[in-house]
């Protein structure tokens, strides 16, 4: 998921070098590790980046959880220097 977040954010930095904020990805993890129902919230003031992250999250796969259904919450801080 982090490479996708970096891709979405880096793309937005091309037009707004001062873009910064945080996002939190929450989703359910299926038995095979696939994420579903991903929701992205946060303080990042760019709806295109939020939509980009959400799209990638809904196509992502993590390690299979020990118990299903499982939920993940992933907080991420984004800043031009970080």
GROMACS .gro file of C-alpha atoms in nm:
model
   82
    1UNK     CA    1   0.000   0.000   0.000
    2UNK     CA    2   0.279   0.245   0.082
    3UNK     CA    3   0.424   0.248  -0.271
    4UNK     CA    4   0.078   0.334  -0.404
    5UNK     CA    5   0.038   0.614  -0.150
    6UNK     CA    6   0.380   0.751  -0.247
    7UNK     CA    7   0.285   0.736  -0.616
    8UNK     CA    8  -0.044   0.922  -0.563
    9UNK     CA    9   0.118   1.184  -0.341
   10UNK     CA   10   0.425   1.235  -0.563
   11UNK     CA   11   0.199   1.289  -0.864
   12UNK     CA   12   0.016   1.566  -0.678
   13UNK     CA   13   0.343   1.728  -0.568
   14UNK     CA   14   0.418   1.801  -0.934
   15UNK     CA   15   0.146   2.067  -0.927
   16UNK     CA   16   0.146   2.161  -0.557
   17UNK     CA   17   0.491   2.148  -0.398
   18UNK     CA   18   0.351   2.251  -0.058
   19UNK     CA   19   0.088   1.977  -0.034
   20UNK     CA   20   0.095   1.807   0.305
   21UNK     CA   21  -0.137   1.642   0.551
   22UNK     CA   22  -0.228   1.299   0.674
   23UNK     CA   23  -0.443   1.013   0.555
   24UNK     CA   24  -0.582   0.710   0.731
   25UNK     CA   25  -0.675   0.401   0.534
   26UNK     CA   26  -0.928   0.167   0.692
   27UNK     CA   27  -1.045  -0.153   0.527
   28UNK     CA   28  -1.154  -0.508   0.585
   29UNK     CA   29  -0.901  -0.782   0.513
   30UNK     CA   30  -1.044  -1.102   0.363
   31UNK     CA   31  -0.912  -1.451   0.432
   32UNK     CA   32  -0.689  -1.429   0.122
   33UNK     CA   33  -0.549  -1.090   0.229
   34UNK     CA   34  -0.742  -0.880  -0.020
   35UNK     CA   35  -0.866  -0.545   0.106
   36UNK     CA   36  -1.226  -0.444   0.054
   37UNK     CA   37  -1.437  -0.145   0.142
   38UNK     CA   38  -1.133   0.077   0.181
   39UNK     CA   39  -1.206   0.422   0.312
   40UNK     CA   40  -0.951   0.702   0.316
   41UNK     CA   41  -0.992   0.998   0.550
   42UNK     CA   42  -0.758   1.263   0.677
   43UNK     CA   43  -0.638   1.619   0.655
   44UNK     CA   44  -0.479   1.604   0.309
   45UNK     CA   45  -0.656   1.881   0.112
   46UNK     CA   46  -0.651   1.707  -0.227
   47UNK     CA   47  -0.950   1.494  -0.322
   48UNK     CA   48  -0.772   1.350  -0.627
   49UNK     CA   49  -0.495   1.208  -0.408
   50UNK     CA   50  -0.754   1.066  -0.168
   51UNK     CA   51  -0.938   0.901  -0.458
   52UNK     CA   52  -0.612   0.766  -0.602
   53UNK     CA   53  -0.513   0.611  -0.268
   54UNK     CA   54  -0.860   0.464  -0.219
   55UNK     CA   55  -0.853   0.308  -0.565
   56UNK     CA   56  -0.517   0.143  -0.500
   57UNK     CA   57  -0.624   0.032  -0.153
   58UNK     CA   58  -0.929  -0.147  -0.290
   59UNK     CA   59  -0.703  -0.344  -0.526
   60UNK     CA   60  -0.437  -0.421  -0.264
   61UNK     CA   61  -0.350  -0.742  -0.090
   62UNK     CA   62  -0.182  -0.792   0.247
   63UNK     CA   63  -0.071  -1.103   0.429
   64UNK     CA   64  -0.364  -1.326   0.514
   65UNK     CA   65  -0.495  -1.250   0.863
   66UNK     CA   66  -0.510  -1.512   1.136
   67UNK     CA   67  -0.877  -1.439   1.197
   68UNK     CA   68  -1.135  -1.312   0.950
   69UNK     CA   69  -1.285  -1.076   0.898
   70UNK     CA   70  -1.004  -0.849   1.009
   71UNK     CA   71  -0.987  -0.471   0.988
   72UNK     CA   72  -0.682  -0.257   0.934
   73UNK     CA   73  -0.630   0.111   1.005
   74UNK     CA   74  -0.318   0.260   0.851
   75UNK     CA   75  -0.231   0.621   0.943
   76UNK     CA   76   0.016   0.795   0.712
   77UNK     CA   77   0.167   1.145   0.740
   78UNK     CA   78   0.258   1.311   0.410
   79UNK     CA   79   0.490   1.605   0.366
   80UNK     CA   80   0.709   1.725   0.077
   81UNK     CA   81   1.032   1.644   0.260
   82UNK     CA   82   0.918   1.310   0.395
   0.00000   0.00000   0.00000
